[in-house]
mmCIF file of C-alpha atoms in Angstrom:
data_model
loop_
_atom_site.group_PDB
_atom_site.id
_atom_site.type_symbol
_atom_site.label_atom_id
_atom_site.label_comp_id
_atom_site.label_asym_id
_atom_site.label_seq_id
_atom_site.Cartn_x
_atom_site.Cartn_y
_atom_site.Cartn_z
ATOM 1 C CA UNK A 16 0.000 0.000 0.000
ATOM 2 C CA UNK A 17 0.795 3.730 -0.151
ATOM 3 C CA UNK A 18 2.958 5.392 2.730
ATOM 4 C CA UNK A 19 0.392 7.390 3.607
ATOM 5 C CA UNK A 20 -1.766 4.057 4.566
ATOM 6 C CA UNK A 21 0.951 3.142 7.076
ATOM 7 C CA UNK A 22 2.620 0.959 5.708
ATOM 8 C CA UNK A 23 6.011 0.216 4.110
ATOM 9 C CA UNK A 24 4.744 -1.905 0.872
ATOM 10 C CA UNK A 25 8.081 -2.420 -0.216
ATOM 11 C CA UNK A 26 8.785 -4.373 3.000
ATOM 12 C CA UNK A 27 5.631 -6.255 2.401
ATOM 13 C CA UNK A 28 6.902 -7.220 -0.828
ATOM 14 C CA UNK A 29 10.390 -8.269 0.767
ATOM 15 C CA UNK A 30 8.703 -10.546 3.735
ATOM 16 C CA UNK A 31 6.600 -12.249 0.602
ATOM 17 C CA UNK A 32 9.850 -13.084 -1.196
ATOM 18 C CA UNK A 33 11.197 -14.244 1.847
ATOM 19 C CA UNK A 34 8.810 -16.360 2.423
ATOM 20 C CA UNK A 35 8.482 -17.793 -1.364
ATOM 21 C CA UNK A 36 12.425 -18.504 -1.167
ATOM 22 C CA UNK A 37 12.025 -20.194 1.693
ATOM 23 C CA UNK A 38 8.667 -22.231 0.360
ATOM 24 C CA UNK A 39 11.040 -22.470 -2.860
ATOM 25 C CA UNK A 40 14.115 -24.195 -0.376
ATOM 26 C CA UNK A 41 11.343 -26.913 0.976
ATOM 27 C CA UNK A 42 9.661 -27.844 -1.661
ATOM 28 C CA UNK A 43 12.540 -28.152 -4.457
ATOM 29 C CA UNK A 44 15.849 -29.289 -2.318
ATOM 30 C CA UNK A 45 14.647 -30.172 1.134
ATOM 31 C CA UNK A 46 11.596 -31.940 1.195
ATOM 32 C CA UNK A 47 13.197 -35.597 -0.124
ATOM 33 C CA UNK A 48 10.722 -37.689 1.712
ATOM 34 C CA UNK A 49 7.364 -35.530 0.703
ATOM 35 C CA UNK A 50 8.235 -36.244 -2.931
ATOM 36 C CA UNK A 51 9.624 -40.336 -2.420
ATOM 37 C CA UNK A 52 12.919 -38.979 -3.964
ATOM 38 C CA UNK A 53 15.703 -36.115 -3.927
ATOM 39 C CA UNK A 54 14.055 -33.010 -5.130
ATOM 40 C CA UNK A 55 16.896 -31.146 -6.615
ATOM 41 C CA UNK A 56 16.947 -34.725 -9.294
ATOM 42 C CA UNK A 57 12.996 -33.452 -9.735
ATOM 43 C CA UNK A 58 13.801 -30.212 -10.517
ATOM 44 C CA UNK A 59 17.083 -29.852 -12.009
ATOM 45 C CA UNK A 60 17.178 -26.434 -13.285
ATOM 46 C CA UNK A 61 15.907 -24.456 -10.317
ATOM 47 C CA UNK A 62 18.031 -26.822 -7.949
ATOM 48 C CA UNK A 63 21.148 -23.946 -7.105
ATOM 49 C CA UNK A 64 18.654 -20.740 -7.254
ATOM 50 C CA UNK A 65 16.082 -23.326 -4.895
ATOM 51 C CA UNK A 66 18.849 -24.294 -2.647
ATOM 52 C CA UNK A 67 19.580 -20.453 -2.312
ATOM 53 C CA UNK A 68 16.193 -20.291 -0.780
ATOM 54 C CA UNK A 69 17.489 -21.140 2.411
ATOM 55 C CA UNK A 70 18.650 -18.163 3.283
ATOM 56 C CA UNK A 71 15.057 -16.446 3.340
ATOM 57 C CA UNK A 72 14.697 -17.240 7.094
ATOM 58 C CA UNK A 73 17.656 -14.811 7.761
ATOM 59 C CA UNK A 74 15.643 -12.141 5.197
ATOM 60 C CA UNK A 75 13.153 -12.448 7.663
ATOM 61 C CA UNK A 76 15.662 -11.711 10.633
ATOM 62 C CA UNK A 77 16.879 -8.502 9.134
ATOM 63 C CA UNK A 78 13.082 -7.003 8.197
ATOM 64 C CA UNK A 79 12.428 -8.312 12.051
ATOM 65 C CA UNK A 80 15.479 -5.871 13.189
ATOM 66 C CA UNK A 81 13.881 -3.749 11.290
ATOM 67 C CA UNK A 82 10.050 -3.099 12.276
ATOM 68 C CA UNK A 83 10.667 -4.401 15.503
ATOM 69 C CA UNK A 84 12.804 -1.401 16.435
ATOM 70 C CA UNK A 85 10.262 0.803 14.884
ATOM 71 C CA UNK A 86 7.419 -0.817 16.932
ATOM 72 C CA UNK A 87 8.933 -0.239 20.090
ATOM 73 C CA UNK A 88 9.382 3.050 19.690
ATOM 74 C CA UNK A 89 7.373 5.678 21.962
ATOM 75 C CA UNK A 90 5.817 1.848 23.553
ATOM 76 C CA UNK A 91 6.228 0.525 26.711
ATOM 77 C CA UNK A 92 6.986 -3.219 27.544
ATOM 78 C CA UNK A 93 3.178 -3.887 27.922
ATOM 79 C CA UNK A 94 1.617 -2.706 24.453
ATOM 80 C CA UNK A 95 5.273 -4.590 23.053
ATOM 81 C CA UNK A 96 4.276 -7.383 24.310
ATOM 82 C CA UNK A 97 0.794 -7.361 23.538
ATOM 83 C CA UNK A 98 1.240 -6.650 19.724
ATOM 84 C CA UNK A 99 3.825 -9.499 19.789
ATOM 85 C CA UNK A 100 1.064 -12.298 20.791
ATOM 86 C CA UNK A 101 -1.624 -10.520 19.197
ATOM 87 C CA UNK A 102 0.689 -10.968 15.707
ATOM 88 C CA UNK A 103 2.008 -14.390 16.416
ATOM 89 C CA UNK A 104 -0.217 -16.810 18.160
ATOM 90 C CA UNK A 105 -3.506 -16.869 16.321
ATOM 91 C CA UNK A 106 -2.197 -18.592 13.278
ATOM 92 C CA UNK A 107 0.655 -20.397 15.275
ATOM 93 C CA UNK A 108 -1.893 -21.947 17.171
ATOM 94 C CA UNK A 109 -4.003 -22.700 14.082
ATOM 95 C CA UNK A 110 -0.557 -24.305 12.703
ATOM 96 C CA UNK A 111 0.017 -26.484 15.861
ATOM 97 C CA UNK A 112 -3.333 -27.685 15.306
ATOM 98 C CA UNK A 113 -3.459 -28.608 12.199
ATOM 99 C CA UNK A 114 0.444 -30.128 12.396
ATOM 100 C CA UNK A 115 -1.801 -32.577 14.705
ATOM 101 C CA UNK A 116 -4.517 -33.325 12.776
ATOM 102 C CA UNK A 117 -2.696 -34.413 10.010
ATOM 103 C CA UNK A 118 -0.392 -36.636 11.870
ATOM 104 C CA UNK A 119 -3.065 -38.024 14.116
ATOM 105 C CA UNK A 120 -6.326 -38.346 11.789
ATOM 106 C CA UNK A 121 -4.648 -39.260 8.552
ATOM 107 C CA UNK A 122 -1.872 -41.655 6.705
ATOM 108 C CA UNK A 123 0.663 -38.909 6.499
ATOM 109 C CA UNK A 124 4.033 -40.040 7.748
ATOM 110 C CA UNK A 125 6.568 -37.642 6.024
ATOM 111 C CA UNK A 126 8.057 -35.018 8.171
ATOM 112 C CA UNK A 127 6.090 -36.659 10.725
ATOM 113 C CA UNK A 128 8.095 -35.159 14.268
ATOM 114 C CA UNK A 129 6.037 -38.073 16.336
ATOM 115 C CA UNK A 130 4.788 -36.166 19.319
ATOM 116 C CA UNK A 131 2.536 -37.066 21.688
ATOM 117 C CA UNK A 132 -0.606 -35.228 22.858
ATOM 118 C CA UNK A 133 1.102 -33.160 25.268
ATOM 119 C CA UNK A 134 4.298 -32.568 23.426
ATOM 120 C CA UNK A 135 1.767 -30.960 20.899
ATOM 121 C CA UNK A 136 0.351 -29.062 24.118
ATOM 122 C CA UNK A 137 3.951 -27.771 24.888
ATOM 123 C CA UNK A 138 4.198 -26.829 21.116
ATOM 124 C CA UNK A 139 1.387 -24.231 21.926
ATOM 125 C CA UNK A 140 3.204 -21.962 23.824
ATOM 126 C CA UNK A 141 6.352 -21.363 21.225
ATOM 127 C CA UNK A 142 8.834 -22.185 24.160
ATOM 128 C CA UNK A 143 8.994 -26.191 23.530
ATOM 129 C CA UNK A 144 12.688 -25.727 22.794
ATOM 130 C CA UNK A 145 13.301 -24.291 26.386
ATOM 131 C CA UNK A 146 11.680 -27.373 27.782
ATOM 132 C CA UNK A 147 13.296 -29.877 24.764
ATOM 133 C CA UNK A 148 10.710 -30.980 23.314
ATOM 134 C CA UNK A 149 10.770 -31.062 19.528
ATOM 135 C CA UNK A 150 9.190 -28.783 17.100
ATOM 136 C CA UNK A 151 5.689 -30.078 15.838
ATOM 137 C CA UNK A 152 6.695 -28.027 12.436
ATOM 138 C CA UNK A 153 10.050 -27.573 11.138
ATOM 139 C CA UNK A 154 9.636 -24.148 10.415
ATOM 140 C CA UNK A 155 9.182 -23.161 14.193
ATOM 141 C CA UNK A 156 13.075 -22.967 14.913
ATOM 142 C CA UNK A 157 12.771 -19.204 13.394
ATOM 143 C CA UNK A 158 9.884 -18.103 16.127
ATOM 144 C CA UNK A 159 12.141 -19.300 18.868
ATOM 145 C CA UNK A 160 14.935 -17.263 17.527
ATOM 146 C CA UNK A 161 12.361 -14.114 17.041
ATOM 147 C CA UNK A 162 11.114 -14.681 20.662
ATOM 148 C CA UNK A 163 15.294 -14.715 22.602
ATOM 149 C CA UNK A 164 15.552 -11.250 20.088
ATOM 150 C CA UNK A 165 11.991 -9.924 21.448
ATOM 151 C CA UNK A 166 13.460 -10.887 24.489
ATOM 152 C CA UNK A 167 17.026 -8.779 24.257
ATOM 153 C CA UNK A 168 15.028 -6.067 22.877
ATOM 154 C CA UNK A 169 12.589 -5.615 25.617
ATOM 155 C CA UNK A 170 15.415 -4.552 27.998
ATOM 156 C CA UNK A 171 15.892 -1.472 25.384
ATOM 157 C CA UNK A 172 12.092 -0.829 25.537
ATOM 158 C CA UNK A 173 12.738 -1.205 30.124
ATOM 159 C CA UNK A 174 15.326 1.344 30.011
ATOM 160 C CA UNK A 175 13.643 3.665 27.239
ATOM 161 C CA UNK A 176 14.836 3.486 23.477
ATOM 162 C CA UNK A 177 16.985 6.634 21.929
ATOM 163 C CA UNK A 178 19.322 6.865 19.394
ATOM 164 C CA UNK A 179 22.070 6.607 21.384
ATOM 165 C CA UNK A 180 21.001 3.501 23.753
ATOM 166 C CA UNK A 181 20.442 2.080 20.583
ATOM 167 C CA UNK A 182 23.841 2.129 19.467
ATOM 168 C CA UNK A 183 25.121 1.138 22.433
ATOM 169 C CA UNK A 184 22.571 -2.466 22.576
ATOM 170 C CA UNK A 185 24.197 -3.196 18.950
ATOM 171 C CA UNK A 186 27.587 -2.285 19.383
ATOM 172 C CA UNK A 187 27.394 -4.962 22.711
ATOM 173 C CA UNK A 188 25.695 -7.749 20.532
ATOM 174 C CA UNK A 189 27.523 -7.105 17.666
ATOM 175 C CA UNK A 190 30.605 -7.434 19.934
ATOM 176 C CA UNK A 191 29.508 -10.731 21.958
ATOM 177 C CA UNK A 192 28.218 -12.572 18.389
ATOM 178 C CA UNK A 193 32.000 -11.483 17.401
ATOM 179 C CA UNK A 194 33.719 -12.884 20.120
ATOM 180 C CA UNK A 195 31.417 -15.791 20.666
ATOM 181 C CA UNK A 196 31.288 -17.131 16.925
ATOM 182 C CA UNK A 197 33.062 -20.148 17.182
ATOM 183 C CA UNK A 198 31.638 -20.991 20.809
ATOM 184 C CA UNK A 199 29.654 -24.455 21.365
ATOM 185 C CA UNK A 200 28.349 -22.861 24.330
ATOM 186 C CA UNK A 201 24.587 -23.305 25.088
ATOM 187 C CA UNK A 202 24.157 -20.545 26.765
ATOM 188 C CA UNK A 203 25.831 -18.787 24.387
ATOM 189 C CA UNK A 204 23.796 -19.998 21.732
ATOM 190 C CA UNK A 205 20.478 -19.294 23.704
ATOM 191 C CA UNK A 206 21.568 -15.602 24.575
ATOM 192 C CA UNK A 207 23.602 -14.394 22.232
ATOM 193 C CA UNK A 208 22.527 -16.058 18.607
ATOM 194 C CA UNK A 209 26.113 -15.471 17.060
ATOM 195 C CA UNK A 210 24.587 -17.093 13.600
ATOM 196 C CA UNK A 211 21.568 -14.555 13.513
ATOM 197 C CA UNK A 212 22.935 -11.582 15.656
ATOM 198 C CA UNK A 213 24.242 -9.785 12.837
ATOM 199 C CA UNK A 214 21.073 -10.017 10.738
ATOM 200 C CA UNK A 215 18.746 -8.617 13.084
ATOM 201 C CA UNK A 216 21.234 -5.786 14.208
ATOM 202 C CA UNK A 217 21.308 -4.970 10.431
ATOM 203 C CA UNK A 218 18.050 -4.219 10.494
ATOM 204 C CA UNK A 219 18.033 -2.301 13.107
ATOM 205 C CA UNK A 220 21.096 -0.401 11.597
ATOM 206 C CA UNK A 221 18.701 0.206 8.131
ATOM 207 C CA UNK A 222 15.944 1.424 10.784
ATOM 208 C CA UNK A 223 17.749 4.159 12.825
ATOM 209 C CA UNK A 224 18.341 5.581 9.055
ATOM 210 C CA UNK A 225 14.853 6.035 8.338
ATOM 211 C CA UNK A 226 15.087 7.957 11.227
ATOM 212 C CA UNK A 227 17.795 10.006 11.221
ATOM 213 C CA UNK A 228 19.497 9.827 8.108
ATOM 214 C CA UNK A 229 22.439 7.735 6.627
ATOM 215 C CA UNK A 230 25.231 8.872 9.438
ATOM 216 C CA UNK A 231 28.252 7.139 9.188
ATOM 217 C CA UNK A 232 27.885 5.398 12.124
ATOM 218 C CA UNK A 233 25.166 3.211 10.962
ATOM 219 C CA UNK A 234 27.225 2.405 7.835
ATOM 220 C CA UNK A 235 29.324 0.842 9.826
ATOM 221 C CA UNK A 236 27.020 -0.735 12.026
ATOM 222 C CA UNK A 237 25.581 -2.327 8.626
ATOM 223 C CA UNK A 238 29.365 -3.329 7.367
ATOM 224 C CA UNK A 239 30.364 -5.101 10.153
ATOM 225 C CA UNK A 240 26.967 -7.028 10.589
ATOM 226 C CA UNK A 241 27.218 -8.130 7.149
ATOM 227 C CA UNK A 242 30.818 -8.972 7.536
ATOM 228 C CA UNK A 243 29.570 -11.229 10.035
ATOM 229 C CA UNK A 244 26.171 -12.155 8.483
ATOM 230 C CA UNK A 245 28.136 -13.538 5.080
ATOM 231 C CA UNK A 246 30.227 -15.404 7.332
ATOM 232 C CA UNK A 247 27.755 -16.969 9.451
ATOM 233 C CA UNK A 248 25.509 -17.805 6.149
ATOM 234 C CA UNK A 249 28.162 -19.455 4.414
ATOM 235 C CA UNK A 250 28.900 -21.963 7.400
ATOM 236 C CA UNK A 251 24.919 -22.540 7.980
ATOM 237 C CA UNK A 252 24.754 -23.634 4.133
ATOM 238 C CA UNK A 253 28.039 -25.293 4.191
ATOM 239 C CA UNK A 254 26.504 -27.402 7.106
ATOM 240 C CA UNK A 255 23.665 -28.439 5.079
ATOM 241 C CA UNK A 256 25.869 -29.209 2.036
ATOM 242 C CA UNK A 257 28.427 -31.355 4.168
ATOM 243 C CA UNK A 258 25.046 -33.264 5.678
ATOM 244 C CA UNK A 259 23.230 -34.226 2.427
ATOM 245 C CA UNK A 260 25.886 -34.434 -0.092
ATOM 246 C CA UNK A 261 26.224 -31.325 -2.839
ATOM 247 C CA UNK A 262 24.153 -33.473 -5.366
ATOM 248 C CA UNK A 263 21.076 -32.434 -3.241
ATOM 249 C CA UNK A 264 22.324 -28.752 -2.388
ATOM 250 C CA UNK A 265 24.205 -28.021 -5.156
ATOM 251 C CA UNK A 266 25.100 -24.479 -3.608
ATOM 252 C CA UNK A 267 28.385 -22.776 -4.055
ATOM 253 C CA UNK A 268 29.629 -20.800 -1.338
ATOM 254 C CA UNK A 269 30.295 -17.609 -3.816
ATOM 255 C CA UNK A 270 25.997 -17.245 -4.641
ATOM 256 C CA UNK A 271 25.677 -17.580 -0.663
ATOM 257 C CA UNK A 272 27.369 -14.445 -0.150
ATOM 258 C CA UNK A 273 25.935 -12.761 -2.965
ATOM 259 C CA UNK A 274 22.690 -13.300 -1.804
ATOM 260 C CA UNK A 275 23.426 -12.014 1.706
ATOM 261 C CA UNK A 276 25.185 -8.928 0.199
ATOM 262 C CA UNK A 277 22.000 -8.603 -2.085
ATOM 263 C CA UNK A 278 19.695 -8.580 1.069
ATOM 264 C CA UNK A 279 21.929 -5.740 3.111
ATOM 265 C CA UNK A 280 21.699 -3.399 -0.092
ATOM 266 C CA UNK A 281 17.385 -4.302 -0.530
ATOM 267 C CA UNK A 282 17.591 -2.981 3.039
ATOM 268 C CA UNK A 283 19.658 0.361 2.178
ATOM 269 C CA UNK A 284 17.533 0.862 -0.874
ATOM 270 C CA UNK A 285 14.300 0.495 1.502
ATOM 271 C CA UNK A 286 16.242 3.045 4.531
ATOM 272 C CA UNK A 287 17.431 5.152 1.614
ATOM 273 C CA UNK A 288 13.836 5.453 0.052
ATOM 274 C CA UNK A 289 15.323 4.041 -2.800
ATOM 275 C CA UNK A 290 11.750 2.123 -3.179
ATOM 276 C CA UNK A 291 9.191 3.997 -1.795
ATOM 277 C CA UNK A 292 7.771 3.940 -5.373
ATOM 278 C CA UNK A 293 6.358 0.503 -5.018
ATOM 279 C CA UNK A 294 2.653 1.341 -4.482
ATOM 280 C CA UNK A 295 0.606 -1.763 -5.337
ATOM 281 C CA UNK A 296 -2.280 -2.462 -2.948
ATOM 282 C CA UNK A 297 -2.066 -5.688 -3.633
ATOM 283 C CA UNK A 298 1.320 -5.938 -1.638
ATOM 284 C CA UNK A 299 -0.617 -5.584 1.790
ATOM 285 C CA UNK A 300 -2.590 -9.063 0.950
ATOM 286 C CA UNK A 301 0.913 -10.411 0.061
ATOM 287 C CA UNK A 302 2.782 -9.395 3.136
ATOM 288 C CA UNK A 303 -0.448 -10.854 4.955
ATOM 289 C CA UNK A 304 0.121 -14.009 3.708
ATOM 290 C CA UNK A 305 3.721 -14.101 4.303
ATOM 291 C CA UNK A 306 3.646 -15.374 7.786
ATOM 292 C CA UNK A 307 0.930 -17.860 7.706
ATOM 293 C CA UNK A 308 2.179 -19.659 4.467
ATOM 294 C CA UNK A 309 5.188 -19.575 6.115
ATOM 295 C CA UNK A 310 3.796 -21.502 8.858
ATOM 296 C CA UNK A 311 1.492 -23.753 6.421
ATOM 297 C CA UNK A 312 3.192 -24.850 3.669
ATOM 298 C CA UNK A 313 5.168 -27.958 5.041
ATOM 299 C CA UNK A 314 1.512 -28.701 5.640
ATOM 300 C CA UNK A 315 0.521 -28.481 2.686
ATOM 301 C CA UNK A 316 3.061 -30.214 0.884
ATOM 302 C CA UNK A 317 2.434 -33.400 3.569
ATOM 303 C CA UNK A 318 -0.881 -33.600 2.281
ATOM 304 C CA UNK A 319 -1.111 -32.670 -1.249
ATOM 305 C CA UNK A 320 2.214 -33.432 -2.790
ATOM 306 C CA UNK A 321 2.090 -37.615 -2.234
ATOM 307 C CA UNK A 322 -1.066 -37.666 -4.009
ATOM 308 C CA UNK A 323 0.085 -36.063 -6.587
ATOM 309 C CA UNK A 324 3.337 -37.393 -7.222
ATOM 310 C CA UNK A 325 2.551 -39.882 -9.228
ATOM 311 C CA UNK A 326 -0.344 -38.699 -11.465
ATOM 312 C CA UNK A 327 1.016 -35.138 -11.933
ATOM 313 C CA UNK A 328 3.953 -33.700 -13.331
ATOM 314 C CA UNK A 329 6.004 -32.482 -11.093
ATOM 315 C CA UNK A 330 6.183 -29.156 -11.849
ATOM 316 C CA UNK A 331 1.940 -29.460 -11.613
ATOM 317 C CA UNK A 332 2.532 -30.712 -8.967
ATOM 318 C CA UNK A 333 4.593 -28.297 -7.047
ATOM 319 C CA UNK A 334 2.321 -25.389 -8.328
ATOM 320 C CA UNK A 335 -0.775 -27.221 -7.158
ATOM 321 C CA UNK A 336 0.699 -27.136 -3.879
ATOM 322 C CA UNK A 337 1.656 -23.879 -3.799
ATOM 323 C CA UNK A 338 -1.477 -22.606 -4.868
ATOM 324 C CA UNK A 339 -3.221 -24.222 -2.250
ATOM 325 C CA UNK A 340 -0.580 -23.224 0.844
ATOM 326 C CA UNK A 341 -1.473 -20.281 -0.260
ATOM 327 C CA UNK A 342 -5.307 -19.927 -0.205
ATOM 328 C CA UNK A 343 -5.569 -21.804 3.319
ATOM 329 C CA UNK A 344 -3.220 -19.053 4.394
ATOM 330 C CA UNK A 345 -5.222 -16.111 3.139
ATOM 331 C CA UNK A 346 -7.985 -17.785 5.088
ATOM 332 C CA UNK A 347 -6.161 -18.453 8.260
ATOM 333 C CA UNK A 348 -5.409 -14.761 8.050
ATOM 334 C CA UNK A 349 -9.033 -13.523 7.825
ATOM 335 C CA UNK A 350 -10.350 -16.378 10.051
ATOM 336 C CA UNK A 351 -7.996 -16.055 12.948
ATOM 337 C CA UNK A 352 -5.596 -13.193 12.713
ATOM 338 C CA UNK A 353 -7.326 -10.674 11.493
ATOM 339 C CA UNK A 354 -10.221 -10.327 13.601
ATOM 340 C CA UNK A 355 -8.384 -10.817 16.963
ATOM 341 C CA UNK A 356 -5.932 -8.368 15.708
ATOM 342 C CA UNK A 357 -8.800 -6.092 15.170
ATOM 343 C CA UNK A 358 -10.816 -6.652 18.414
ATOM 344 C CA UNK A 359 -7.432 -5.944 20.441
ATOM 345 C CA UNK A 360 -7.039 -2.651 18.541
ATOM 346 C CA UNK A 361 -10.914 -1.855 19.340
ATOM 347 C CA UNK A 362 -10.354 -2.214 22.722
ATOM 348 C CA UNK A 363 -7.061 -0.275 23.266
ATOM 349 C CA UNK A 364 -9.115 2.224 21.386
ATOM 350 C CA UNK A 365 -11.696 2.606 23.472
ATOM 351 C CA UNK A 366 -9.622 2.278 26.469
ATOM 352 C CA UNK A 367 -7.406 4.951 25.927
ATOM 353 C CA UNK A 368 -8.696 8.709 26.327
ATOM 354 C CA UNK A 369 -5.431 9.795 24.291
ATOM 355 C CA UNK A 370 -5.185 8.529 20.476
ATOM 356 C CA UNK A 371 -2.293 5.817 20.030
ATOM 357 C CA UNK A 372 1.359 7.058 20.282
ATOM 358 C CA UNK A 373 3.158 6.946 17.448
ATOM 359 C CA UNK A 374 7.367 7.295 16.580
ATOM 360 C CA UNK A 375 8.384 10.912 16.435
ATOM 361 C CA UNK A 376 9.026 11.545 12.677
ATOM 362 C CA UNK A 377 12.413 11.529 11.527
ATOM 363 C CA UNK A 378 14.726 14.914 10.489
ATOM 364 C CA UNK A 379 13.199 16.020 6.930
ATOM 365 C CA UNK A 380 15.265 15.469 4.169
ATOM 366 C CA UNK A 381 15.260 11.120 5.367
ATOM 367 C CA UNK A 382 13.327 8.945 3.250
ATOM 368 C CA UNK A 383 11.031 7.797 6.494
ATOM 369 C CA UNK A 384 8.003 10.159 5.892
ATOM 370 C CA UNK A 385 6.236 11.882 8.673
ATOM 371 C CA UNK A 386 3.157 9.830 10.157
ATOM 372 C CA UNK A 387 4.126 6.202 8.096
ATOM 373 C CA UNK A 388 5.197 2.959 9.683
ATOM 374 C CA UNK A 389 6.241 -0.396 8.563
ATOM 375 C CA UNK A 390 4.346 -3.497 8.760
ATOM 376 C CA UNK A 391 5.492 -5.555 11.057
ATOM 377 C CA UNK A 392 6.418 -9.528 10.334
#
């Protein structure tokens, strides 16, 4: 949508290609036992720009740094905290749910994690890693990694967020995910996210020029973070490689760290403005869907791709599929985010005497235009 709607659209569009490379990543290289046989043999010619795809999780991160920063802005750790479960559990839950179903009321058996009842119960409150349980989807590693930053960030939000306290939170986690990137530590792991650190500081970096221009200072916030981001993406894909052979993520390490370079200058061209002339309203139904098809699609391919497989071509096939992920996520959104996310914003409507606080607009002459805000993933 416009700026004037309140909304960034071109971060919209961003969080839907994010989500399509990752969708792209599942369906075409990871997904071997969905399909009966290695997808990048299915889909030959897509197999390196597919494989790529896995890299749209830490997209995600750096939009995340992004709005996140922006959100808490003027807000106290309540209404943070409220928008946070207001945005996240209503189609999680639907997701945990129907994870469940599948497993428990039909044949399915690929990507099957084999929880019990309760495990599935644990699943519902986004912390089963704390108590080590498994994930009932695949996909919900990335929300436990959103929660420890919502988590970091909320001691920002305790001791009031300013330009300068921001600097000072990245500058310390830039440092510790520095220092601590070779560390098997858990706690180090579970505090500090030395693999991910750099991409939500990024966005952060990107952020604070919205706000206050392109200062020098941020530059070099966003150099070092994707000094560290390249280097942290290279070794997550390298892991994969080294795990399934390069026949099945034929990847070279050169395309990783164009594609993270790519996704730090996406983020300059949004701080700089560079985009702001993306205007389609259609981009608000897109960045809608981005986060429940997300959450869906390894549903969908469970249940549609197998019986498919062998009656369809597989390109059919795969479209089928995506088609479908994608319509049961537009209707997860209206169903069960929308309307709670409405109610909530009724009610802190009518509770309030004063209208809702929004960020001070940045300096003029910065591409972050008075009275706009970005969605927020």
């Amino acid at each position: 949508m416009a700026r004037g709607s309140g909304r960034l659209a071109e971060l919209d569009l961003l969080r839907f290609v994010a989500a399509l490379a990752v969708v792209s990543f599942h369906y075409f290289i990871a997904f071997a036992s969905v399909w009966g046989d290695r997808p990048a043999k299915l889909f030959p010619a897509i197999s390196t720009l597919s494989g790529l795809g896995i890299l749209g999780v830490e997209l995600f991160f750096m939009i995340s740094g992004f709005v996140i920063l922006m959100s808490i802005w003027g807000r106290g750790i309540g209404a943070f905290a409220l928008s946070r479960l207001v945005r996240l559990f209503p189609a999680y839950w639907v997701s945990v749910a129907a994870t469940a179903a599948v497993y428990g009321l039909t044949a399915a058996t690929a990507l099957d994690p084999k929880l019990s009842l309760g495990e599935y119960g644990i699943n519902l409150t986004m912390l089963q890693r704390a108590f080590g349980v498994y994930d009932a989807n695949g996909v919900y590693w990335s929300l436990w990694a959103e929660l420890r930053f919502y988590l970091l960030i909320s001691v920002l939000v305790l001791a009031g967020v300013t330009f300068n306290r921001c600097l000072i939170f990245m500058g310390v986690w830039l440092l510790a995910a520095g220092i601590f990137s070779n560390s098997d530590a858990a706690w180090v792991d579970l505090v500090v996210m030395p693999k991910y650190a750099a991409y939500f500081v990024g966005g952060m970096a990107f952020f604070l020029m919205t706000r206050y221009g392109p200062k020098l200072i941020l530059w070099c916030f966003a150099g070092v973070s994707g000094g560290l981001a390249v280097n942290a993406a290279m070794e997550r894909v390298a892991g994969r490689i080294e795990l399934v052979g390069y026949a099945a993520m034929p990847v070279p390490g050169w395309a990783v760290a164009v594609v993270v370079i790519g996704f730090y200058v996406l983020m300059a061209a949004v701080a700089l403005g560079w985009l702001r002339r993306i205007r389609w309203r259609g981009l608000t139904v897109l960045g809608a869907l981005t986060y429940p098809l997300y959450l869906f699609h390894p549903t969908a391919a469970v249940l549609i791709i197998p019986l498919l497989r062998d009656t369809l071509p597989p390109w059919l096939t795969a479209v089928v599929t995506v088609l479908a992920a994608m319509a049961f996520s537009y209707l997860v959104y209206r169903v069960a985010e929308r309307p709670l996310q409405e109610f909530v914003k009724a009610r802190r409507r009518g509770r309030s005497p004063l209208p809702p606080v929004s960020p001070p607009a940045p300096p003029t002459g910065t591409p972050f235009m008075k009275g706009e805000k970005a969605s927020v993933p």
